[in-house]
PDB file of C-alpha atoms in Angstrom:
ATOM      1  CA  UNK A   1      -5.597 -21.669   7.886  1.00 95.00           C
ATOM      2  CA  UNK A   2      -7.790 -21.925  11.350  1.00 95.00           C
ATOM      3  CA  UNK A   3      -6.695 -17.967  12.074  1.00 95.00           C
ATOM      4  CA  UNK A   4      -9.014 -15.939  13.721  1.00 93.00           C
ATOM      5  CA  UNK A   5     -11.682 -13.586  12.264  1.00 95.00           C
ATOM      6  CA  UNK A   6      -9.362 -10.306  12.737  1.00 95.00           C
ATOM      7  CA  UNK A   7      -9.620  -6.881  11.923  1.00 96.00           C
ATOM      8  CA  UNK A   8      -7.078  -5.203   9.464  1.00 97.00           C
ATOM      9  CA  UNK A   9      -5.636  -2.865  11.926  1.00 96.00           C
ATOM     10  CA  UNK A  10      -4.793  -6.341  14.669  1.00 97.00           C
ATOM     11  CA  UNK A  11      -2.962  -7.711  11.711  1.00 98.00           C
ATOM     12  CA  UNK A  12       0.004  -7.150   9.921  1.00 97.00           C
ATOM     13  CA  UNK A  13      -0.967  -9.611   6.989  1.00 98.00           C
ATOM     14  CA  UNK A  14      -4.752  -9.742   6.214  1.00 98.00           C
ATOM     15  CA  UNK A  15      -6.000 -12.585   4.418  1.00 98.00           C
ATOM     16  CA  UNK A  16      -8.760 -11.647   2.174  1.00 98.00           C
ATOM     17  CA  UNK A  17     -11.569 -13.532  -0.102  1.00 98.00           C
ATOM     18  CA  UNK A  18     -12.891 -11.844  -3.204  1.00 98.00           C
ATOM     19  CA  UNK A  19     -15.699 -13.971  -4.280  1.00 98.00           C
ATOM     20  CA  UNK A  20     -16.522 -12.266  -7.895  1.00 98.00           C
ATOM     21  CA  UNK A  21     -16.564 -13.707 -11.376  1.00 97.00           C
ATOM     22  CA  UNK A  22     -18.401 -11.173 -12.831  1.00 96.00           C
ATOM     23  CA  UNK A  23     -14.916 -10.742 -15.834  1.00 96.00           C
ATOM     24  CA  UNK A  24     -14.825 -14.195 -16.447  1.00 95.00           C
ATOM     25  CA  UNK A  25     -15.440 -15.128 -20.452  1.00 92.00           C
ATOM     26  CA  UNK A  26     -16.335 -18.399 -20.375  1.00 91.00           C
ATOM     27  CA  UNK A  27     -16.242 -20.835 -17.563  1.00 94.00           C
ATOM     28  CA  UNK A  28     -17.561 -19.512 -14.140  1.00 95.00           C
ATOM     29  CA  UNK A  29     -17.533 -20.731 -10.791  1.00 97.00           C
ATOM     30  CA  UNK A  30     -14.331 -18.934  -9.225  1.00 98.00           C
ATOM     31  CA  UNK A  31     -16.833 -16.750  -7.287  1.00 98.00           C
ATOM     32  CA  UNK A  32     -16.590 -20.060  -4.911  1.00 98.00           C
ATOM     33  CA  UNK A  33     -13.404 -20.350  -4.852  1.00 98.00           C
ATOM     34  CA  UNK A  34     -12.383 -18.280  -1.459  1.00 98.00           C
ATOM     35  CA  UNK A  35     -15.489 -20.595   0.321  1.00 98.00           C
ATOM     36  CA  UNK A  36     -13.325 -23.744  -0.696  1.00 98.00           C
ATOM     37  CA  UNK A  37      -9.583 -22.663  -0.565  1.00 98.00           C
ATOM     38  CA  UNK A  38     -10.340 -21.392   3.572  1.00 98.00           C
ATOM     39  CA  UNK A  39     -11.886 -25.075   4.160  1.00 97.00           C
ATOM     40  CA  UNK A  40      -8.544 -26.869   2.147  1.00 98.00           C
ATOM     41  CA  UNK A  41      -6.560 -24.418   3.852  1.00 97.00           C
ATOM     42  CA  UNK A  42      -7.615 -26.350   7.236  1.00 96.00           C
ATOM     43  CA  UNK A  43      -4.872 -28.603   6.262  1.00 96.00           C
ATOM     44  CA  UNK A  44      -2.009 -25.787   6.329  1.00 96.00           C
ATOM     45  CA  UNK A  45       0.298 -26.612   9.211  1.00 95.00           C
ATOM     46  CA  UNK A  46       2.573 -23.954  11.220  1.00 95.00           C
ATOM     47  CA  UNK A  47       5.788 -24.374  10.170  1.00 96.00           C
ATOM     48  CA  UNK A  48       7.607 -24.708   6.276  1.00 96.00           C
ATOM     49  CA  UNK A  49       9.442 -28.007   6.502  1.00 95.00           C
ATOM     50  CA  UNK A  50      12.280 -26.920   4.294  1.00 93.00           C
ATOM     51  CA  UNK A  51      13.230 -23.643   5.882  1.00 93.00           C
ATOM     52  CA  UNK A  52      11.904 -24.191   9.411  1.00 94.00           C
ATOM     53  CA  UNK A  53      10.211 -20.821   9.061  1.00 94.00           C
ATOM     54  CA  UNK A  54       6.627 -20.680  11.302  1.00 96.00           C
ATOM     55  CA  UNK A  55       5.108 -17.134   9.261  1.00 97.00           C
ATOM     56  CA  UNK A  56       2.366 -17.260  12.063  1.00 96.00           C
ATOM     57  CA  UNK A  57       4.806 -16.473  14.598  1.00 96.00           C
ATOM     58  CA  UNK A  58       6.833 -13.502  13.003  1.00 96.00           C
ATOM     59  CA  UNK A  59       4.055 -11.564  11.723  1.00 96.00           C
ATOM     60  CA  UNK A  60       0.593 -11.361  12.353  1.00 97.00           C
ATOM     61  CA  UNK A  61      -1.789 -13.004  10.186  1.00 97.00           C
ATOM     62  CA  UNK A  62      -5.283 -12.922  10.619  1.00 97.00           C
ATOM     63  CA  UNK A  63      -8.337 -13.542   8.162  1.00 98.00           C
ATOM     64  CA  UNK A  64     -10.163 -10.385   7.205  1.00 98.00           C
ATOM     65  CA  UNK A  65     -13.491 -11.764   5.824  1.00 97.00           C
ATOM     66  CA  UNK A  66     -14.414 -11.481   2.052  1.00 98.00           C
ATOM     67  CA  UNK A  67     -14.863  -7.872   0.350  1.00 98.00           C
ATOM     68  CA  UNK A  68     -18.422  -6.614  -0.466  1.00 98.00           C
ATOM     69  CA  UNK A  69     -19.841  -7.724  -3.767  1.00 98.00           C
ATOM     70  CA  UNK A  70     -22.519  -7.152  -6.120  1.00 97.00           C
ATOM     71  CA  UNK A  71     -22.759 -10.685  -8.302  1.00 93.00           C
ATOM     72  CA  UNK A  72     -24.851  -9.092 -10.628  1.00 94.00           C
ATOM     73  CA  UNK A  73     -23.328  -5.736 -11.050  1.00 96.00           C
ATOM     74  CA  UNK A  74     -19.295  -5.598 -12.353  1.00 96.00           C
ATOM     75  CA  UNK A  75     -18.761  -2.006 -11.964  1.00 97.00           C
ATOM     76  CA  UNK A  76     -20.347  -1.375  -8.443  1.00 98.00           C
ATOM     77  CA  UNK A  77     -18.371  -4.825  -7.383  1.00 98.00           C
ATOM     78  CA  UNK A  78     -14.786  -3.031  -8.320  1.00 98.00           C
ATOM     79  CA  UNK A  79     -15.565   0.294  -6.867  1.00 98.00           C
ATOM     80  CA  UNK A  80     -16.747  -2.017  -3.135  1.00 98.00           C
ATOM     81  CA  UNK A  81     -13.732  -4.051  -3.573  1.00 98.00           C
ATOM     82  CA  UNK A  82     -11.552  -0.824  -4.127  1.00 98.00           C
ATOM     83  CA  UNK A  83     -13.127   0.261  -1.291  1.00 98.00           C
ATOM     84  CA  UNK A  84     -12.434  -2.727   1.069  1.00 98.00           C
ATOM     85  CA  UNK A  85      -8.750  -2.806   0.644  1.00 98.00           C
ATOM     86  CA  UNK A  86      -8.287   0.486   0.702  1.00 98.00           C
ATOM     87  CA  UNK A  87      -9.592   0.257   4.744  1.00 97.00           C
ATOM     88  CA  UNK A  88      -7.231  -2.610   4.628  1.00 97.00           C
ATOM     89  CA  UNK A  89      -3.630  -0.983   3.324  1.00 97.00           C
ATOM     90  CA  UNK A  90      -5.082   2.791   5.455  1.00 97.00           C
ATOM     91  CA  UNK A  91      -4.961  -0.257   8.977  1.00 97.00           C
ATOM     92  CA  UNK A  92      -1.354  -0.357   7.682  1.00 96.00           C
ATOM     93  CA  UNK A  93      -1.919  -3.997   6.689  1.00 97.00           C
ATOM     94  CA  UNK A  94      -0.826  -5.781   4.083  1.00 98.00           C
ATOM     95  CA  UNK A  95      -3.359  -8.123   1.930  1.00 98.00           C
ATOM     96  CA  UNK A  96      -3.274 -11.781   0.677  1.00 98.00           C
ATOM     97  CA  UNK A  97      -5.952 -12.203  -1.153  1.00 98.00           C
ATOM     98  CA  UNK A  98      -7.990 -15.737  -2.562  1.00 98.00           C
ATOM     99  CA  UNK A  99     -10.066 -15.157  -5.955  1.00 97.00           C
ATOM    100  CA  UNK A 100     -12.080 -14.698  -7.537  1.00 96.00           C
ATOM    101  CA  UNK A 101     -11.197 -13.858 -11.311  1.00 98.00           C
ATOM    102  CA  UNK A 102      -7.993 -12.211 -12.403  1.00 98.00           C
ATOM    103  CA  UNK A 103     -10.011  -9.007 -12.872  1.00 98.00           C
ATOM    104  CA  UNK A 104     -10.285  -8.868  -8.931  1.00 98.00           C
ATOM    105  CA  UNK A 105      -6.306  -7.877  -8.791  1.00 98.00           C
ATOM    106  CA  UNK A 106      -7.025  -4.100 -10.447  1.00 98.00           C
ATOM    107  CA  UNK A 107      -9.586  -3.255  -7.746  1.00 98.00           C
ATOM    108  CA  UNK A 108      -7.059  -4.114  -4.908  1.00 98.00           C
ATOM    109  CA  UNK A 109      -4.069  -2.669  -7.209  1.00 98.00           C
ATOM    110  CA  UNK A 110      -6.539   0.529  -6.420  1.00 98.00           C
ATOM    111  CA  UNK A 111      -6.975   0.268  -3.122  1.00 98.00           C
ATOM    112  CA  UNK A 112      -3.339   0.084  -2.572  1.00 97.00           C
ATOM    113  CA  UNK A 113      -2.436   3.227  -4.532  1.00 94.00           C
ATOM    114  CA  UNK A 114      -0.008   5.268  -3.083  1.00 86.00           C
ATOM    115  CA  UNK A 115       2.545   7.898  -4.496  1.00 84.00           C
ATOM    116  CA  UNK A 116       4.627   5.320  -6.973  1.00 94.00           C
ATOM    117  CA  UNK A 117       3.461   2.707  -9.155  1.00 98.00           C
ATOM    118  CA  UNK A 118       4.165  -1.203  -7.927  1.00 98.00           C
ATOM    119  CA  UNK A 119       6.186  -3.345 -10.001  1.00 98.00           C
ATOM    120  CA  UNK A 120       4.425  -7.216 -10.331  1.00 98.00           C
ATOM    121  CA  UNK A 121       5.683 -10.736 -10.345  1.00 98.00           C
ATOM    122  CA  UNK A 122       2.650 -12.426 -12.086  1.00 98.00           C
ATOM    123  CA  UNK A 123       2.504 -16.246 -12.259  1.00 98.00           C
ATOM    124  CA  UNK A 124       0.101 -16.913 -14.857  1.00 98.00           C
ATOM    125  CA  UNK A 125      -0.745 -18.804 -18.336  1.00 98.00           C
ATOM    126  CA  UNK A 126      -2.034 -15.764 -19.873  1.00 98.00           C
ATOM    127  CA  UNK A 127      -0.617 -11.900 -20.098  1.00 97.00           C
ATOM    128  CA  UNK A 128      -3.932 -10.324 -19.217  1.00 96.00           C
ATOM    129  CA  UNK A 129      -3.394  -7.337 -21.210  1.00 97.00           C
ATOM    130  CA  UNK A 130      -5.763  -7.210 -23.756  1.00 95.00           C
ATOM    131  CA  UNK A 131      -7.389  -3.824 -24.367  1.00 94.00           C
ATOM    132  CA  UNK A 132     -11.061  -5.583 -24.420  1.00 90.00           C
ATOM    133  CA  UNK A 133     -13.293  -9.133 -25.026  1.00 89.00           C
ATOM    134  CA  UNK A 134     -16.602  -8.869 -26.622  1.00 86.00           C
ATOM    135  CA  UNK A 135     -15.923  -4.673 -26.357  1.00 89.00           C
ATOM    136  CA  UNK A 136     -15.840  -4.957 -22.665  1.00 92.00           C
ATOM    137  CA  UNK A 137     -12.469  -3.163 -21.668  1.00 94.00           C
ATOM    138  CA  UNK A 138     -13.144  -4.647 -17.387  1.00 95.00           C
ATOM    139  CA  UNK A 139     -12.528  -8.743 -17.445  1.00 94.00           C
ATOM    140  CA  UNK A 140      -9.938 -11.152 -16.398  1.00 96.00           C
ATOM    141  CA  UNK A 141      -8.176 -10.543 -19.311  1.00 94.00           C
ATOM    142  CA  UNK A 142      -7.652  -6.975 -19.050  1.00 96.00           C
ATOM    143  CA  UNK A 143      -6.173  -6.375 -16.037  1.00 97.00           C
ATOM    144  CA  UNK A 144      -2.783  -5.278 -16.082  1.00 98.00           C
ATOM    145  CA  UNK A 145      -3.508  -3.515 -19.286  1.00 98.00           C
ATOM    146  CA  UNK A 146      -5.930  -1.550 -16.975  1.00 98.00           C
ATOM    147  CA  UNK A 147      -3.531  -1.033 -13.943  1.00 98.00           C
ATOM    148  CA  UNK A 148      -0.783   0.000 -16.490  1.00 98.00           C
ATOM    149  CA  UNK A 149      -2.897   2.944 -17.512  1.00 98.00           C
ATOM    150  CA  UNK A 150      -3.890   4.132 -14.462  1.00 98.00           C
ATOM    151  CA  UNK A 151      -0.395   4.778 -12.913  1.00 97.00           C
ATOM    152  CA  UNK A 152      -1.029   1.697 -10.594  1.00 98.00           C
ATOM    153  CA  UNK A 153       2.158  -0.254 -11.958  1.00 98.00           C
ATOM    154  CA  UNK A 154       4.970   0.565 -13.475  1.00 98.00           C
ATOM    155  CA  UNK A 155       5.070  -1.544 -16.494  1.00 98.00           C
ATOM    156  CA  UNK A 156       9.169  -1.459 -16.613  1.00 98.00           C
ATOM    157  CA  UNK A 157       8.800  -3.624 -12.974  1.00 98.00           C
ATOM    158  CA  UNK A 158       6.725  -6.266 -14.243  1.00 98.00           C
ATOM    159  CA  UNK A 159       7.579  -9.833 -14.975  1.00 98.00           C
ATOM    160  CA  UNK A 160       4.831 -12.376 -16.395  1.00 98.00           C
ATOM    161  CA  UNK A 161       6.059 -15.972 -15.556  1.00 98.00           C
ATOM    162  CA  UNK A 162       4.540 -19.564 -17.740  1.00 98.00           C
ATOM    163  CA  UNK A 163       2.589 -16.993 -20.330  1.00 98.00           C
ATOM    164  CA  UNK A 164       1.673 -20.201 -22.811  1.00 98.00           C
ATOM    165  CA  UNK A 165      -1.234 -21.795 -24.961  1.00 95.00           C
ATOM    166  CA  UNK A 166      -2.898 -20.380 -28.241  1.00 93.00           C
ATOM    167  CA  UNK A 167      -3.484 -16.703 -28.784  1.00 93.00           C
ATOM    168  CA  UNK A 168      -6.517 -15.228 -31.332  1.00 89.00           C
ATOM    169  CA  UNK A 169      -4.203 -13.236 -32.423  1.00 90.00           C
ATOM    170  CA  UNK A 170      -0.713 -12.761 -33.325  1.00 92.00           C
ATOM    171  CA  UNK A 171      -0.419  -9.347 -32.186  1.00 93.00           C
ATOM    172  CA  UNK A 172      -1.835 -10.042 -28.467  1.00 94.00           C
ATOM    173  CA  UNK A 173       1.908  -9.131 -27.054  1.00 97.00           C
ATOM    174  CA  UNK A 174       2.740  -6.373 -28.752  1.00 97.00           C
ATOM    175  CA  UNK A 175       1.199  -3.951 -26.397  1.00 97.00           C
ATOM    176  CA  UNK A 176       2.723  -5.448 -23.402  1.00 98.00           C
ATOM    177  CA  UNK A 177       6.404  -5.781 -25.416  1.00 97.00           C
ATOM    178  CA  UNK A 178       5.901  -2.220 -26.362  1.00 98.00           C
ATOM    179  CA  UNK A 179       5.460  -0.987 -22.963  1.00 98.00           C
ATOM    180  CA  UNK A 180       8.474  -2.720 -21.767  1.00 98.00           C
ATOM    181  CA  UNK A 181       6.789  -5.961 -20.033  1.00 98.00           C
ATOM    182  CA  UNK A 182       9.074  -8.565 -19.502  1.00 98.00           C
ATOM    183  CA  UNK A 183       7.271 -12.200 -20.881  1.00 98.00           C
ATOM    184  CA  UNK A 184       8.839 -15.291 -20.000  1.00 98.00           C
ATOM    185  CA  UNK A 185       6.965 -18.106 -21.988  1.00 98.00           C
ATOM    186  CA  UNK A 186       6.761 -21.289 -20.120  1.00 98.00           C
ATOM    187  CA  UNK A 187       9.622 -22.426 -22.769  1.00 98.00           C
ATOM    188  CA  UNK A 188      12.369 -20.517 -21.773  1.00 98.00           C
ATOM    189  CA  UNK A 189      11.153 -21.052 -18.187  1.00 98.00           C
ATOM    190  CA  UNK A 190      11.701 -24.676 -18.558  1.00 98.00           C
ATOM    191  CA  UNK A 191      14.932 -24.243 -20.224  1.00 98.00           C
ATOM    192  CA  UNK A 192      16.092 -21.768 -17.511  1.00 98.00           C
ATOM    193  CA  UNK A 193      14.768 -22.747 -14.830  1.00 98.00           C
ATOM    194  CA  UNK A 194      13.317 -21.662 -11.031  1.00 98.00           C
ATOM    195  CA  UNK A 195      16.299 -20.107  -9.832  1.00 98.00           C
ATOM    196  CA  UNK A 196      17.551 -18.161 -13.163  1.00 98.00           C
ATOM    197  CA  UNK A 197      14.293 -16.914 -13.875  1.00 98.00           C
ATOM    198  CA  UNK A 198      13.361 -15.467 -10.467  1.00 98.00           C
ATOM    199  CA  UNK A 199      17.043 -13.960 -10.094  1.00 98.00           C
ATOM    200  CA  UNK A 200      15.500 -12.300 -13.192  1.00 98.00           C
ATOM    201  CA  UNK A 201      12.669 -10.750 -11.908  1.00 98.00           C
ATOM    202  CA  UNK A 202      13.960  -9.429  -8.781  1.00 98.00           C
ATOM    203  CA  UNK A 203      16.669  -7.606 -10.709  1.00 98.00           C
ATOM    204  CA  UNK A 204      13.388  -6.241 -12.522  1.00 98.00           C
ATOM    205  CA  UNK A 205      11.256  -4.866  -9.605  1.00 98.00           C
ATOM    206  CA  UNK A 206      14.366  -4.609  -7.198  1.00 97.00           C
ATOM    207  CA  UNK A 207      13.455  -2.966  -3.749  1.00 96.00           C
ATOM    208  CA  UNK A 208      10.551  -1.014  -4.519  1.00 97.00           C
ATOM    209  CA  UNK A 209       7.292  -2.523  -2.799  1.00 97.00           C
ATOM    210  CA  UNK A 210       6.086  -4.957  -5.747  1.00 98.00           C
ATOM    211  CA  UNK A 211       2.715  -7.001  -6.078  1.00 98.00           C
ATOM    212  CA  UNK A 212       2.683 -10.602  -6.501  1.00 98.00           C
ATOM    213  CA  UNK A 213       0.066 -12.220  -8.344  1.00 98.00           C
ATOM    214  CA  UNK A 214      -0.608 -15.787  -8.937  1.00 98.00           C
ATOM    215  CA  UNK A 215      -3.346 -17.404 -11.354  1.00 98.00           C
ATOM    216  CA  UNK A 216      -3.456 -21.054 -11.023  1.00 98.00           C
ATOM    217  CA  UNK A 217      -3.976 -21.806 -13.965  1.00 98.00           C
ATOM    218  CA  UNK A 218      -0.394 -21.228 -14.275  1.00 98.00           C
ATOM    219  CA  UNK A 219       0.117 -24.482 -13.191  1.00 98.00           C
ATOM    220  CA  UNK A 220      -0.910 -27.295 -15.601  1.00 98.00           C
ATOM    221  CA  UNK A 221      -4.672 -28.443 -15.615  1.00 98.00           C
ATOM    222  CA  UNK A 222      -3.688 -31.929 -14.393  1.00 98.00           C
ATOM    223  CA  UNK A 223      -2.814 -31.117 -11.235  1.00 98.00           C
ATOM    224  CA  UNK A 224      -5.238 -27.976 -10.920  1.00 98.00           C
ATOM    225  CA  UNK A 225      -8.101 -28.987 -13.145  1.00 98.00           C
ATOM    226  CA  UNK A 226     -10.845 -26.372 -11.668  1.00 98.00           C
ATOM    227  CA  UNK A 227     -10.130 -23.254 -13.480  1.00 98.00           C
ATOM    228  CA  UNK A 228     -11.886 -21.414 -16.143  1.00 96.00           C
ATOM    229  CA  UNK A 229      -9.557 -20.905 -18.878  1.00 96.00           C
ATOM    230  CA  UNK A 230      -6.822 -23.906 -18.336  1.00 97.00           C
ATOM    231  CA  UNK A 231      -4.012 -24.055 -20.641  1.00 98.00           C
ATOM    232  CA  UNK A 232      -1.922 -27.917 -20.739  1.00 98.00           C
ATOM    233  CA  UNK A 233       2.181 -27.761 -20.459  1.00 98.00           C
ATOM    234  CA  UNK A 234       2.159 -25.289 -17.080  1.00 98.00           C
ATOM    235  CA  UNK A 235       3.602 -25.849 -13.890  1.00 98.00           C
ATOM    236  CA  UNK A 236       4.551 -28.393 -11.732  1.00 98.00           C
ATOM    237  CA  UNK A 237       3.108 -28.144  -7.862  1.00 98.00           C
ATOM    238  CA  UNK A 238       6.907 -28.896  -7.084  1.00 98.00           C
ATOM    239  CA  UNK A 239       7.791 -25.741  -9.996  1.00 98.00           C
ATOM    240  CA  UNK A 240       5.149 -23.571  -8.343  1.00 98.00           C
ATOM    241  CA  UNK A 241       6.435 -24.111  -4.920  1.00 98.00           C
ATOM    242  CA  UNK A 242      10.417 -23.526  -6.386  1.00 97.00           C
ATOM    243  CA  UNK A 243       9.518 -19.697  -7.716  1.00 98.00           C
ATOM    244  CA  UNK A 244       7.682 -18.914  -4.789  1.00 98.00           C
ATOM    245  CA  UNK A 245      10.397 -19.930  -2.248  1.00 97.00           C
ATOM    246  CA  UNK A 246      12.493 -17.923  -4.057  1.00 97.00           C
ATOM    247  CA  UNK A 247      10.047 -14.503  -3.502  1.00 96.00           C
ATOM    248  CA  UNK A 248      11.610 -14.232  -0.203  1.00 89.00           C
ATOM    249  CA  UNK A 249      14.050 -10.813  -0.824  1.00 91.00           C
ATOM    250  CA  UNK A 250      10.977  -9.177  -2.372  1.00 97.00           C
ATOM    251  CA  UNK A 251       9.329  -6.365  -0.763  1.00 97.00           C
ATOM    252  CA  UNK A 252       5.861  -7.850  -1.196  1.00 98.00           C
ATOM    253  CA  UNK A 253       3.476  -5.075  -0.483  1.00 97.00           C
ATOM    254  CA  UNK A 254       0.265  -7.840  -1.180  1.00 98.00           C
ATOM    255  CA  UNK A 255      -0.351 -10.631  -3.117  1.00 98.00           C
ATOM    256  CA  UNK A 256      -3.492 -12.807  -4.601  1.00 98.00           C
ATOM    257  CA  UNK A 257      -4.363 -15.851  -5.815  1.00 98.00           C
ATOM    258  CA  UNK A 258      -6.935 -16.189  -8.080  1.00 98.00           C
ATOM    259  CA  UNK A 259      -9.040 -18.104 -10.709  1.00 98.00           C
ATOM    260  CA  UNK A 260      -9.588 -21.303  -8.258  1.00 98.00           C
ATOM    261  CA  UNK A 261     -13.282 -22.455  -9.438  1.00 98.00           C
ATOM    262  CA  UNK A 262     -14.590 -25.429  -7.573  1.00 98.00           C
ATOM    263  CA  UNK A 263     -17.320 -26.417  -9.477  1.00 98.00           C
ATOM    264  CA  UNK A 264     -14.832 -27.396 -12.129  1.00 98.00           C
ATOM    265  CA  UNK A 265     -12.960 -30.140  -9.399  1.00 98.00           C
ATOM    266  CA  UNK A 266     -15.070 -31.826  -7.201  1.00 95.00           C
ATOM    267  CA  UNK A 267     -12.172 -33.391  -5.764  1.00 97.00           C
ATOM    268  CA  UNK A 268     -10.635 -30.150  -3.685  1.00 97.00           C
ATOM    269  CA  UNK A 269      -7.416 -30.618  -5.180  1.00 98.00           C
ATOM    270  CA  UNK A 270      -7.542 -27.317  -6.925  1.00 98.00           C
ATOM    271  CA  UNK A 271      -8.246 -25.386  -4.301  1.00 98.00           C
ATOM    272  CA  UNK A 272      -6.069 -27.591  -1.731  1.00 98.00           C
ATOM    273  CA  UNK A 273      -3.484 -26.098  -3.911  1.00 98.00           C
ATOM    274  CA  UNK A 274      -4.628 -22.896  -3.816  1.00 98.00           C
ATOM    275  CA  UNK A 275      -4.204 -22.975  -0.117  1.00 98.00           C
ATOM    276  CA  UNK A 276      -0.669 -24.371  -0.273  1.00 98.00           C
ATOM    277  CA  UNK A 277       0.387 -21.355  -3.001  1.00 98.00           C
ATOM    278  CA  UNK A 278      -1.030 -19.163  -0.450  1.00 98.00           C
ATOM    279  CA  UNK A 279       1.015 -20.312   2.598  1.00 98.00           C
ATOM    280  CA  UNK A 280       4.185 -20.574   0.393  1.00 98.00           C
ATOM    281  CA  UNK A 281       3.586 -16.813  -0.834  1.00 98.00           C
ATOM    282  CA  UNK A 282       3.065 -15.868   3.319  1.00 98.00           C
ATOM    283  CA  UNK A 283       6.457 -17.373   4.053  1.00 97.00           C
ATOM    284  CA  UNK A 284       7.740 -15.556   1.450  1.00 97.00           C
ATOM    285  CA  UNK A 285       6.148 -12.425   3.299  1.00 97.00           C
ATOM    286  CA  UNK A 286       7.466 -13.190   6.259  1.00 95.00           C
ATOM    287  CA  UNK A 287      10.905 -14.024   5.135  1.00 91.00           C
ATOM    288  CA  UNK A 288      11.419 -10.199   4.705  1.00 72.00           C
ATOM    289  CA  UNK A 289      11.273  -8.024   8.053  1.00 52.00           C
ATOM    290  CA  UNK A 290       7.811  -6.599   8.075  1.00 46.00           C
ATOM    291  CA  UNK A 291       9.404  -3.248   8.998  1.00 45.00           C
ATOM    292  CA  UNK A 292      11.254  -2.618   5.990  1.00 44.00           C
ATOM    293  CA  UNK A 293       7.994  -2.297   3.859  1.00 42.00           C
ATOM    294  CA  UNK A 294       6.998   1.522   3.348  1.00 45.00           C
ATOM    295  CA  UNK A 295       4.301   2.718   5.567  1.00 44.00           C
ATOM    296  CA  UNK A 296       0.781   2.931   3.589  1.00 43.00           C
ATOM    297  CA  UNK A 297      -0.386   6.751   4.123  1.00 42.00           C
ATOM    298  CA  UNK A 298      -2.545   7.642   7.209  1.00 38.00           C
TER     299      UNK A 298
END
């Protein structure tokens, strides 16, 4: 967004890449994607032309560099991005992050521990809580299931938006209905619509300090072809932009967006989108007074 190189303690929002696909199943290339989405994002103006709001000028936003990464080494990779944004929430910053696979979100969920779980508002095609793929129990489809586990969310404040598209297996829900997930398929999304469904989930994580997390594949592969694992009947841009607008009472205590792979469209337009979720979602940041989010401890 032409910020400056910052440190996290100059900023009050830091904008992040994570450029790992080591949890991807089948179609890499999101390790690019934070490289692409910063030189889209050189077309992000100031100011939001429908609520006049300029984010740049009530908090401040700077861009934090990418976390530390071994390509060829999952394991070390999450414990160095755990690592990374935990420097980031102790400068008493809050992150907004460009993937990078979905698996990068439970390695920053860590990094922002504190003494209560987060609820999540997750924009996605796919639940990403599956216990394992190929009898690896770390990869972008694991995630939440992960985060759940580990005390990092509180699985009664989490909302999964557009969940859609062919399952291999009928009981892939159950574990996420069982621990009191709230799924809202992309059918009664379109049958509710923006507003309903977003009054929805911020009766579900009320006040608390809640992650947002948005996989673009979310929205439908012909207007966001490059992604690994895209799913047809998703979003509209003009959707996407609706339920994020309507983010702005949440206590957002950081946010990602992930699963942009530019190898898969040559034409930018994936990651040009990326860049435009990712201002939308800062507006929505800066919509709420900065000083009403809890402290992170010193």
């Amino acid at each position: 967004m032409r910020l400056p190189v910052a440190d996290p303690g100059e900023v009050d929002i830091a904008l992040v890449g994570v450029p790992f696909d080591g949890g991807t199943t089948n179609r890499t290339g999101a390790r690019h994607g934070p490289r692409e989405v910063r030189n889209q994002s050189s077309l992000v103006r100031r100011v939001h032309h429908l609520t006049g709001l300029s984010p740049f000028d009530i908090l401040r936003v700077g861009d934090c560099g990418d976390a530390p990464v071994n390509p060829l080494d999952a394991a070390e990779s999450l414990a160095l991005i755990e690592n990374y944004f935990r420097q980031i929430h102790a400068a008493g910053a809050r992150p907004l992050t460009v993937g990078g696979d979905h698996l990068i979100t439970l390695p920053i969920l860590r990094g922002l521990r504190s003494t209560a779980p987060l609820g999540l508002i997750h924009f996605d095609a796919h639940s990403d809580t599956y216990d394992s793929f190929f009898g690896n129990r770390y990869n972008h489809g694991t995630p939440f299931r992960r985060a759940v586990e580990e005390g990092l969310l509180d699985p009664k404040r989490m909302i999964q938006i557009g969940i859609r598209g062919a399952i291999s297996d009928a009981a892939n829900y159950d574990w996420a209905r069982a621990a009191g997930i709230r799924i809202v398929f992309m059918e009664e999304f379109i049958s509710r619509g923006p507003a309903d469904v977003m009054a929805e989930a911020g009766a579900i994580v009320g006040d608390r300090p809640t992650y947002v997390s948005f996989d673009i594949d979310g929205i439908d592969p012909s207007m966001a072809p490059g992604t690994g694992t895209p799913e047809i009947g998703g979003f509209t841009t003009r959707e996407a932009q609706a339920l994020i607008r309507l983010l702005g009472g949440v206590n957002i205590a950081g946010a990602d967006l992930v699963e942009v792979s530019p190898p898969l469209d040559p034409s930018g337009l994936t990651a040009l989108t990326g860049a435009t979720m990712l201002f939308e979602i800062l507006c929505a940041m800066a919509a709420r007074d900065p000083s009403d989010i809890d402290p992170p401890p010193r």
